[in-house]
Coordinates of C-alpha atoms in Angstrom, one line a residue:
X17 CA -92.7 23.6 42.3
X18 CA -93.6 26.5 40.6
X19 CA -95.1 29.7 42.7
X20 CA -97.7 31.9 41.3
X21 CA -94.7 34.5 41.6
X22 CA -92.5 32.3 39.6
X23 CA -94.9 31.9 36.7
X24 CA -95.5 35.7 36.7
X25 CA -91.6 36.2 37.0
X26 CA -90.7 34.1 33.9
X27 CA -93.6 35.3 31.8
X28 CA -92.1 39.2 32.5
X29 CA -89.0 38.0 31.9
X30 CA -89.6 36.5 28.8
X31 CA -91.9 39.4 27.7
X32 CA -88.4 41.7 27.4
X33 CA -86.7 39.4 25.4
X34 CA -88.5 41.4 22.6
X35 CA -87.6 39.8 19.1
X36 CA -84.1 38.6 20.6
X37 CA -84.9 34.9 21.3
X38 CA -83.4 33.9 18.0
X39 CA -80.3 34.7 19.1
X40 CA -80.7 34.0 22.9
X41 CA -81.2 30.2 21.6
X42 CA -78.0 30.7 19.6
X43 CA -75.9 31.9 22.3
X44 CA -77.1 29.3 24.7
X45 CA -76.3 26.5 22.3
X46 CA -72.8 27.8 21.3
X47 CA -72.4 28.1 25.0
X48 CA -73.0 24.7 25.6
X49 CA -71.3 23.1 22.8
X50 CA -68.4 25.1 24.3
X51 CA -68.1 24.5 27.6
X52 CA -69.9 20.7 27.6
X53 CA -67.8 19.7 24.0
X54 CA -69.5 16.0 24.5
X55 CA -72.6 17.7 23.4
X56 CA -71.3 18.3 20.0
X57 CA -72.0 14.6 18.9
X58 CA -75.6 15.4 18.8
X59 CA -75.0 17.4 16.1
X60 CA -72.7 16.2 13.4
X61 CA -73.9 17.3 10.5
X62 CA -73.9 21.1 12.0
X63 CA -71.8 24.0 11.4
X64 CA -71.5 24.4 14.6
X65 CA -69.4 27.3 14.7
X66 CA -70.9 30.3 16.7
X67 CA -73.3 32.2 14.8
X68 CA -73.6 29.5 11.4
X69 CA -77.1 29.2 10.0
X70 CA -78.0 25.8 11.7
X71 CA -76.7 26.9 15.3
X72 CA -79.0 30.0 14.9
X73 CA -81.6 27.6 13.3
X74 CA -81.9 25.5 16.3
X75 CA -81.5 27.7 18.6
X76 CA -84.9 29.2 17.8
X77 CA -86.2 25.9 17.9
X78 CA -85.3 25.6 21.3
X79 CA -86.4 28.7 22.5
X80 CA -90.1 28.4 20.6
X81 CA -90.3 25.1 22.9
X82 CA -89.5 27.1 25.9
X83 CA -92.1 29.6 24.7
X84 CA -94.2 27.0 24.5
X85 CA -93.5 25.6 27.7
X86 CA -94.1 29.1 29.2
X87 CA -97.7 29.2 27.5
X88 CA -98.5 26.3 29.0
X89 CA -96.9 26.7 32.4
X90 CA -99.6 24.6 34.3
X91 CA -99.1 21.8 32.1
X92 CA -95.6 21.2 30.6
X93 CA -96.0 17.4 30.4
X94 CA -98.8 18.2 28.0
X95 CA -97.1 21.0 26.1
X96 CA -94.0 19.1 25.7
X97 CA -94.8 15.7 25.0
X98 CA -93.7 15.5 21.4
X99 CA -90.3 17.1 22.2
X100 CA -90.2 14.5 24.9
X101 CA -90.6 11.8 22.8
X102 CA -88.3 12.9 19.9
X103 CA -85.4 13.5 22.4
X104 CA -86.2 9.9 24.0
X105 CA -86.8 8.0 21.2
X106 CA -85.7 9.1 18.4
X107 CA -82.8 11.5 19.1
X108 CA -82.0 9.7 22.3
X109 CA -80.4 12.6 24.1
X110 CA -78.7 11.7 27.4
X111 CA -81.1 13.7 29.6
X112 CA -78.1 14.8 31.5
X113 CA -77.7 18.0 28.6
X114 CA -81.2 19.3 29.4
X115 CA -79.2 21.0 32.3
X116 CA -75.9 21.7 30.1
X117 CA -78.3 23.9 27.9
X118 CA -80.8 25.3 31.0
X119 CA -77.4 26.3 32.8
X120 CA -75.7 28.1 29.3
X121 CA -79.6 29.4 28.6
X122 CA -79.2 31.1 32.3
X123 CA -75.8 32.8 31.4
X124 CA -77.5 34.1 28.0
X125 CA -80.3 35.4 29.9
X126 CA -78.1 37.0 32.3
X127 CA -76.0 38.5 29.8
X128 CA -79.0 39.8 27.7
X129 CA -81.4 41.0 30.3
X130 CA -78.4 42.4 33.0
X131 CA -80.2 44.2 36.3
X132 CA -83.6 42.4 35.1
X133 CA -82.2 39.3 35.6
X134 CA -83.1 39.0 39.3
X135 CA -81.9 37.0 42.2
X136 CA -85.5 36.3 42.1
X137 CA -85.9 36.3 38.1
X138 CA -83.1 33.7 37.9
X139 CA -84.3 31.7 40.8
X140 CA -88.3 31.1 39.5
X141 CA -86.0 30.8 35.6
X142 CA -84.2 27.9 37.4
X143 CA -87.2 26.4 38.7
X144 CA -89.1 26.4 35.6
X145 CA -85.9 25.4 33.5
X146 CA -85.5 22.0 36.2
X147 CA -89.0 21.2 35.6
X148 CA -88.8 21.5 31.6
X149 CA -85.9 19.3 32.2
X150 CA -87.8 16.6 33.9
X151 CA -90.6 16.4 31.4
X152 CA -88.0 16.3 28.8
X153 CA -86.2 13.5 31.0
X154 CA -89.7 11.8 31.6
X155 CA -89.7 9.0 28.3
X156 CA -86.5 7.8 29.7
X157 CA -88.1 5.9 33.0

């Protein structure tokens, strides 16, 4: 459960990104496909080498979701509903790489942010990432 702290952690956080989430969302996503390779079959009509056009493409797709998610903090079952359902449904995405990516999102966080990434900024970013992750993961019961 999200703390008031939390919230007001993650929105600061995300405040300093400042124009870079394009290639936050990039990183993560090259992150994962490299360290979880099953990921990859997701994707298979991607370039998926770092830094190609559809990497960075749906990178910032994922990380205009997460601002989403962040706008809507107090109701992410609402806010991400449709993503839900795509990933479910249509995509059918073993929920399973919602943590893959929240875990590479972390690292690119940490890298980009360095001291203002927290102990206490990564905790309430974990938090909030597990909880996207279970909306996400919601369809599937």
């Amino acid at each position: 459960m999200l703390t008031a702290e939390d919230k007001k952690l993650i929105q600061q956080m995300w405040g300093k990104l400042g124009g870079a989430e394009e290639e936050i969302g990039a990183e993560a996503l090259t992150r994962m496909f490299c360290s979880y390779p099953p990921t990859k079959t997701y994707f298979p009509h991607f370039d998926l080498s770092p830094g190609s056009d559809q990497v960075r493409g749906h990178g910032k797709k994922v990380v205009a979701a997460l601002s989403t998610a962040i706008k809507n903090i107090d109701n992410l079952s609402q806010a991400l509903s449709e993503l839900s359902n795509l990933h479910a449904y249509n995509l059918r995405v073993d929920p399973v790489n919602f943590k893959f990516l929240s875990q590479c999102l972390q690292v690119a966080l940490a890298t980009r942010l360095g001291k203002d990434y927290s102990p206490e900024v990564h905790s309430a970013v974990d938090k909030f990432m597990s909880a996207v992750a279970s909306v996400l993961a919601e369809k599937y019961r």
